[in-house]
Coordinates of C-alpha atoms and ligand atoms in Angstrom, one line a residue:
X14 CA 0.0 0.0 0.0
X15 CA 1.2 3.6 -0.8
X16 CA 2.1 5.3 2.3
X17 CA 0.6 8.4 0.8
X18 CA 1.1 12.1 2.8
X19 CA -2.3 13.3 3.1
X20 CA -0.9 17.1 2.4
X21 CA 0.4 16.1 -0.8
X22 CA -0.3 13.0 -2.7
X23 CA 3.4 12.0 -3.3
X24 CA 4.1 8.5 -3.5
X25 CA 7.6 7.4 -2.2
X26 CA 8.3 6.0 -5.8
X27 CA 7.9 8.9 -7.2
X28 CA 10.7 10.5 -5.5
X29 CA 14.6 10.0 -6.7
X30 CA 16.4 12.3 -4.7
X31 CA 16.0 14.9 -2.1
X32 CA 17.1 18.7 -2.0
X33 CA 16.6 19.6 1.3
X34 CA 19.3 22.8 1.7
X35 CA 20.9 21.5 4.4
X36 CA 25.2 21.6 5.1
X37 CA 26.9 19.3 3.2
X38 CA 24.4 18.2 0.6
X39 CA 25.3 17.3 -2.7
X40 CA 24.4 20.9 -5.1
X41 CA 21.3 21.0 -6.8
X42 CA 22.5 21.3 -9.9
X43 CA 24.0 17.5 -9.3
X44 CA 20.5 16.3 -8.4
X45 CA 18.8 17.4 -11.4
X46 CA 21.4 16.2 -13.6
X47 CA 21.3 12.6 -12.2
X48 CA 17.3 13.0 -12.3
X49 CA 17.6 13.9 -16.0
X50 CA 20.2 10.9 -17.0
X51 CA 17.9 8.8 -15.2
X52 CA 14.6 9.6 -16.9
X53 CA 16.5 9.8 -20.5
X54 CA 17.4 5.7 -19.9
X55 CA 14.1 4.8 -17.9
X56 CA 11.1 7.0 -20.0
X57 CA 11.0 5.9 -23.2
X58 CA 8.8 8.5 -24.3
X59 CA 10.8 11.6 -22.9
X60 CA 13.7 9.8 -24.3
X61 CA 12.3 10.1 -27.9
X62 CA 10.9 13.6 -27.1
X63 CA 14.2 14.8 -25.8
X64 CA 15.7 13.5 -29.3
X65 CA 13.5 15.1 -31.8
X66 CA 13.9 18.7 -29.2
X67 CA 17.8 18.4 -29.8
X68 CA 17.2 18.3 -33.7
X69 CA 14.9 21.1 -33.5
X70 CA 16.1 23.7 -36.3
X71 CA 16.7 27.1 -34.9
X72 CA 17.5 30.3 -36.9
X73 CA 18.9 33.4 -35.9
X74 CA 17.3 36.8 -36.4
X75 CA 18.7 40.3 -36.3
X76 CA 16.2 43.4 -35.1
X77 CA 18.5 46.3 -34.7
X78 CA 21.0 44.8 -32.9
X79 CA 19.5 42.7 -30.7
X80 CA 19.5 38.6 -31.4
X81 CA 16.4 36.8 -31.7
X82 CA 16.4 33.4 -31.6
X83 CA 13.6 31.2 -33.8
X84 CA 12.8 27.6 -32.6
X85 CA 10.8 24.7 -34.8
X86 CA 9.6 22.3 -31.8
X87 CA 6.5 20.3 -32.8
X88 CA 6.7 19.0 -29.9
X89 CA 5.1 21.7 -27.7
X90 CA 2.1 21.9 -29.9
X91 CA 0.1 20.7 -26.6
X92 CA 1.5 23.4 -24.7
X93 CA 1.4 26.2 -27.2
X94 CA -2.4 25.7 -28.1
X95 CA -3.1 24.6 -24.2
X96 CA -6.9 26.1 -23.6
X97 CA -6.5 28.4 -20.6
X98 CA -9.8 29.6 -19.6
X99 CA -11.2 29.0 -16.9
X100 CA -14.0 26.6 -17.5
X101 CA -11.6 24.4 -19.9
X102 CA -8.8 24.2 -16.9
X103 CA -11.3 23.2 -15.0
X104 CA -12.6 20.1 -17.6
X105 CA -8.9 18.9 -18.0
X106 CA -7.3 16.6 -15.3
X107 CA -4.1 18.8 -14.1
X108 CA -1.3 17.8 -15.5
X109 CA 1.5 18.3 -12.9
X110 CA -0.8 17.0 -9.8
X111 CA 1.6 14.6 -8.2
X112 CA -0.8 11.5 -8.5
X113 CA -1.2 12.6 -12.0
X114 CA 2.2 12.5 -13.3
X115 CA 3.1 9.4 -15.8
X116 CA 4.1 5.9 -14.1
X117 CA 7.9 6.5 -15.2
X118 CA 8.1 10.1 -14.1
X119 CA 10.8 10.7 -10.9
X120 CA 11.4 14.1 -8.9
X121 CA 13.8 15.7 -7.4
X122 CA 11.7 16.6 -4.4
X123 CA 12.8 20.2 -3.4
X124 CA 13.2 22.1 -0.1
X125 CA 9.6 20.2 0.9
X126 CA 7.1 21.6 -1.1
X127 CA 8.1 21.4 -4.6
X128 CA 9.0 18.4 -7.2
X129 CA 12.0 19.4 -9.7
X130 CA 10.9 17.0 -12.8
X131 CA 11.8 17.2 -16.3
X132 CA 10.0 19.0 -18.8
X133 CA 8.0 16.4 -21.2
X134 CA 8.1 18.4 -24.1
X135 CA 11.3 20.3 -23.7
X136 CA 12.8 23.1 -25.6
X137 CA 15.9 23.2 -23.9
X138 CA 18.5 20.5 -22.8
X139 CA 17.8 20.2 -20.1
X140 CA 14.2 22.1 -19.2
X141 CA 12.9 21.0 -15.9
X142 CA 9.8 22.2 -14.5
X143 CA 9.1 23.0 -10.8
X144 CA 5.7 22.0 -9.2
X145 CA 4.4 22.9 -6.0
X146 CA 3.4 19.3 -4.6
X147 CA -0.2 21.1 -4.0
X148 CA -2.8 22.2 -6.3
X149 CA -2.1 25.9 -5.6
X150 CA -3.2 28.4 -8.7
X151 CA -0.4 29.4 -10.5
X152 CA 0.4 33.1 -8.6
X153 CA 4.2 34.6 -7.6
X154 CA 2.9 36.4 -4.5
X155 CA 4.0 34.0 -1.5
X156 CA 6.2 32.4 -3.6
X157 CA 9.3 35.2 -4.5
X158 CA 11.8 33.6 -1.3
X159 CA 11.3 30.1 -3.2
X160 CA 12.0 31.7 -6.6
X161 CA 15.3 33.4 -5.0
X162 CA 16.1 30.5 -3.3
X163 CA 16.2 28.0 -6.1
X164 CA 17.9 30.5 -8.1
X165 CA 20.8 30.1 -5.7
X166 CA 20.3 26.6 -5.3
X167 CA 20.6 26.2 -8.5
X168 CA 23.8 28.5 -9.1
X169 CA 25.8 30.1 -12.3
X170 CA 24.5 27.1 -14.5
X171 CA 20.8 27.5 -14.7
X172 CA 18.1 30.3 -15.1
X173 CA 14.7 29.7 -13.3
X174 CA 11.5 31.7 -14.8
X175 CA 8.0 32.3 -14.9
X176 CA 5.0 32.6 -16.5
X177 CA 1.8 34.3 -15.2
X178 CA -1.6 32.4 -15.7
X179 CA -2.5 34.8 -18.0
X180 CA 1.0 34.8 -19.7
X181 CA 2.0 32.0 -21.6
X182 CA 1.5 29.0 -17.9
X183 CA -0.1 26.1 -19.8
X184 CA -1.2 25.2 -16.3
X185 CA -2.2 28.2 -14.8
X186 CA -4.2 26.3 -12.4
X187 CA -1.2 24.4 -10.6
X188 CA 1.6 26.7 -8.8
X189 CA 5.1 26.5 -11.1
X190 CA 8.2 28.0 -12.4
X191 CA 10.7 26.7 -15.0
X192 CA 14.3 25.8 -15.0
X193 CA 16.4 26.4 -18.2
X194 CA 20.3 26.4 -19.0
X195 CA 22.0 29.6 -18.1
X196 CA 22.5 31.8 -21.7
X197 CA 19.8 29.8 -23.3
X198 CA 17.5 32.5 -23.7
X199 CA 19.4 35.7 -25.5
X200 CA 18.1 38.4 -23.3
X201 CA 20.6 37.1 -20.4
X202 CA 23.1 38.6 -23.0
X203 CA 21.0 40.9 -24.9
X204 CA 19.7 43.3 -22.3
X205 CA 22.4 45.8 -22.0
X206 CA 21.9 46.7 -25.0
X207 CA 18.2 48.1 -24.8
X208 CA 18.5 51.7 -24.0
X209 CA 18.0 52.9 -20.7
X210 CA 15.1 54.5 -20.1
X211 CA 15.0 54.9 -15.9
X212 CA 16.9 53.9 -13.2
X213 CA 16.8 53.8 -9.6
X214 CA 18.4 52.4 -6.5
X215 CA 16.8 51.3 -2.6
X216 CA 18.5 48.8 0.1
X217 CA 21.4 47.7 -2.1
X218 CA 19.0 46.5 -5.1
X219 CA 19.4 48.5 -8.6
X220 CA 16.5 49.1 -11.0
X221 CA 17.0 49.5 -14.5
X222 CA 14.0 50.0 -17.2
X223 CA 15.2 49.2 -20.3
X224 CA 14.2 49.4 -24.0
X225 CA 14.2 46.3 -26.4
X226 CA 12.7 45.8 -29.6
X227 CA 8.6 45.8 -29.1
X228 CA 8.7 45.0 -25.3
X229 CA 10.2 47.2 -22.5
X230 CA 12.2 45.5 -19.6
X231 CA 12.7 45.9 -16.2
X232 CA 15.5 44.8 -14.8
X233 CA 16.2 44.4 -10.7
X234 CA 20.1 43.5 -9.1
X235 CA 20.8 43.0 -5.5
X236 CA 22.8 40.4 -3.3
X237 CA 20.8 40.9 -0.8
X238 CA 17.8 38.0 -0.6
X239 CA 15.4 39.9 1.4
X240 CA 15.7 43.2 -0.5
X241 CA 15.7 41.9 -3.5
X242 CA 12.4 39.8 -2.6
X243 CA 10.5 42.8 -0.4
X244 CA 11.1 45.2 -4.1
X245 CA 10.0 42.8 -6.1
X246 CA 7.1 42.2 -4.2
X247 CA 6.3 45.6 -4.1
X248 CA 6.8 46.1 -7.8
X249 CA 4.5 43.4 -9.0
X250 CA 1.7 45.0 -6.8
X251 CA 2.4 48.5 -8.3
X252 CA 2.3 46.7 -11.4
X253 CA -1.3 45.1 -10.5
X254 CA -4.1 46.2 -12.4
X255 CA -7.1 48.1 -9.7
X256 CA -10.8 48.2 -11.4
X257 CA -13.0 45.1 -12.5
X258 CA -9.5 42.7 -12.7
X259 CA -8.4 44.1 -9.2
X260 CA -6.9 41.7 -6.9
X261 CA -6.0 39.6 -10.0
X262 CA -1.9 38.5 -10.4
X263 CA -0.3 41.7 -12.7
X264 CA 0.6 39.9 -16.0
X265 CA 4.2 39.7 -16.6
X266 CA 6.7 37.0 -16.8
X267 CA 9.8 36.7 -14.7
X268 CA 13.3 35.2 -15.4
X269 CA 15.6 35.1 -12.4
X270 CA 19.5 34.5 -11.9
X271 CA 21.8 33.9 -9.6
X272 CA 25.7 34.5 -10.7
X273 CA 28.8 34.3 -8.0
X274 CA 26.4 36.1 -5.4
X275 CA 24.3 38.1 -7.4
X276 CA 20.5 38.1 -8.5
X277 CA 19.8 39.6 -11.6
X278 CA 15.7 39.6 -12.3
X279 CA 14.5 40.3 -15.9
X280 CA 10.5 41.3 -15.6
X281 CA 8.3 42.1 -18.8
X282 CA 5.3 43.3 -18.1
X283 CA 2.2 42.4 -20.3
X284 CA -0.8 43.7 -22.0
X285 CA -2.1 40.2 -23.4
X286 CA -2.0 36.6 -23.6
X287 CA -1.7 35.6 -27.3
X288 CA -1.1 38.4 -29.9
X289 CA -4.6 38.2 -32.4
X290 CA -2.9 36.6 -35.3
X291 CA -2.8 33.5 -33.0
X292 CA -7.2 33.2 -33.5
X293 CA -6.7 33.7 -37.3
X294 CA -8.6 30.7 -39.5
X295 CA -6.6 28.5 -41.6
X296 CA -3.2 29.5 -43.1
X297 CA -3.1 33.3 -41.6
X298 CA -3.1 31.8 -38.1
X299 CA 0.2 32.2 -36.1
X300 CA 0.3 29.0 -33.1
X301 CA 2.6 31.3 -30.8
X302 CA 1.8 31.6 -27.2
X303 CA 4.1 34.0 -26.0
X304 CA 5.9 32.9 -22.5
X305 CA 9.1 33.7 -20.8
X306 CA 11.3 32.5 -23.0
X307 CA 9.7 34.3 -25.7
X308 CA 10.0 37.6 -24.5
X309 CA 13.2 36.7 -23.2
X310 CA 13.9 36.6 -27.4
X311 CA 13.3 33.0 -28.3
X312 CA 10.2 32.5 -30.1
X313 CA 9.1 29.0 -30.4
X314 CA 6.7 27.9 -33.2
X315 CA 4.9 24.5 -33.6
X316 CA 4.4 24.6 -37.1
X317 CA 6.7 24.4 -39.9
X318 CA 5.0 27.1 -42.1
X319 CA 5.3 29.8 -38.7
X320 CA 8.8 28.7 -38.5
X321 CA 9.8 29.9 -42.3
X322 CA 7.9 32.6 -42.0
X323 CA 9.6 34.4 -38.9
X324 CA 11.0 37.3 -39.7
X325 CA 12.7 40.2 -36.9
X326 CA 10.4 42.6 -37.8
X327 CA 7.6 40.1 -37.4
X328 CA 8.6 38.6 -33.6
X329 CA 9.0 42.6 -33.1
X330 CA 5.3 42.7 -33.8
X331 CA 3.9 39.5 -31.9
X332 CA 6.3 40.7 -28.7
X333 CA 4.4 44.5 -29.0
X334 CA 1.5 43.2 -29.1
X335 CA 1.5 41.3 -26.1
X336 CA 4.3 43.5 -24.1
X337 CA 3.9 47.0 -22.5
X338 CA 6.4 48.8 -23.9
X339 CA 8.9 50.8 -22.3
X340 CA 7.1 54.4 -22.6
X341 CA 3.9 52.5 -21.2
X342 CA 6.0 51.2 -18.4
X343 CA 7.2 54.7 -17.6
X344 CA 3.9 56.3 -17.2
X345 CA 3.3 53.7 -14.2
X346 CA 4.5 56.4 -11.4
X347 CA 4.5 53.9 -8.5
X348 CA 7.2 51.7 -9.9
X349 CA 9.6 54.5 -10.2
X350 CA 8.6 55.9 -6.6
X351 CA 9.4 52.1 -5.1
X352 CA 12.9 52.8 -6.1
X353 CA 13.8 56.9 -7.2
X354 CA 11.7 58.2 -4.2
X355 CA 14.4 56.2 -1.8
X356 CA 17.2 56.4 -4.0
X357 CA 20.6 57.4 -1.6
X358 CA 21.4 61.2 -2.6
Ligands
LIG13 ZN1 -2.5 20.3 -10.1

């Protein structure tokens, strides 16, 4: 009989390893990369999926400057066209539930409350998803310390992000965030280049709003855990919307990094879910679901006919549409008066 924890629903076999932070433990990093050698020899069907991901063509794309990456990955089809309203969430049996998971699926059980697993349909090597063990909606506030955390857990190899429910989660019903390799997504090495359009400074953490092509970018630094997490908190609720939607999780995706000490956060606030081209009948319809990793500059398409067809000036477009840009960001005063109004003289 399963000897089940009645908080969580996690059988003991689907565990491989614990993270659990404490001294002398073996890094994180090490975990997951036994967890992923293991399922690529015992899950057939991530094995094959993991495959056709690494021969996934991938073109580069030039828009001023900046590098934009293009991505041909049938394989996330599922997530890309995942139905994310509510009433069809609620139809479809949640995916990353723990007593849900396929038979050959391990963890990396992390710090408790989360499962490190690898991604199913992956568009990096490695892509690893983080599940709360709980069916908790898919929501940042409570959750920044264990963003920060795994960032440093997880050190200068990786980059942990995430989606809003209403910006690109395929699961916005079930708490998440996303584990990729470090310099995989081009804004890690892009974003100095957008032109700087504010800055400010409060306990240690530096602000930077940023311009880059069709989506502006806000960019937070600090080495101090509980600075960096109180200002973050407090920008995403001077982000959050008041009126009919108030109370509701701003829209904006995150992606977070922790290098020899230092977090770097990049934050793109959103006007949208899926740019319009993306309801288009027939051949005029685009399948991309901007996420993360597509504002971050890598646009991933599902079909072969998107792919060919993505141009700079075009993922310039689909990012605008679904991004605030920076002059939009600028006119939202209470960001600016978290950090300027503080600022050291
Ligand atoms: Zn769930």
């Amino acid at each position: 009989m399963r000897n089940m924890d009645i908080d969580d629903c996690v059988a003991p076999e689907q565990i491989w390893s614990e993270f659990t932070g404490m001294p002398g433990e073996p890094p994180l990093a090490r975990r997951c990369g036994e967890l992923f050698a293991q399922q690529l020899y015992n899950w057939q069907e991530f094995a094959t999926a993991y495959m056709e991901m690494n021969g996934a063509w991938l073109r580069e794309l030039n828009a001023a400057g900046h590098t934009l990456l293009a991505q041909y990955n049938p394989g996330r089809a599922v997530s890309a066209t995942a139905a994310v309203d509510a009433s069809a969430v609620r139809r479809r049996p949640c995916f990353l539930c723990p007593d849900r998971l396929p038979a050959a699926q391990r963890a990396v059980r992390y710090r408790g409350d989360f499962l490190i697993l690898v991604n199913p349909r992956p568009i990096f090597s490695p892509h690893f998803t983080v599940a709360h063990v709980r069916h908790l909606p898919q929501r940042l506030a409570g959750h920044v310390r264990t963003l920060l955390t795994l960032a440093k857990d997880l050190g200068n190899d990786f980059t942990v992000f995430y989606n809003g429910p209403r910006c690109g989660a395929s699961a916005p019903d079930h708490h998440h965030f996303q584990v990729c390799p470090a310099d995989a997504v081009p804004v890690e090495k892009e974003w100095e280049k957008g032109r700087l359009v504010r800055a400010g400074k409060r306990t240690g953490v530096d602000f930077a709003l940023r311009d880059l092509p069709g989506r502006g970018l806000v960019v937070m630094e600090g080495r101090d855990e509980g600075a960096v997490a109180a200002l973050l908190e407090e920008l995403i609720a001077a982000l959050e919307p008041g009126g009919e939607r108030g109370g509701e999780e701003a829209l904006f995706n995150l992606l977070t990094t922790y290098r020899d000490g230092l977090w770097r956060l990049f934050l793109f606030p959103r006007r949208k879910h899926r740019p319009d081209a993306y309801y288009r009948e027939g051949d005029d319809a685009l399948l991309v679901t901007p996420g993360a990793v597509e504002m971050g500059g890598l646009i991933i398409t599902v079909q072969e006919r998107d792919f060919l067809r993505m141009t700079a000036p075009l993922v310039v477009e689909i990012l605008g549409e679904v991004s605030l840009l920076a002059e939009e960001v600028e006119k939202i005063g209470e960001i600016f008066e978290i950090f300027t109004a503080s600022a050291p003289q």
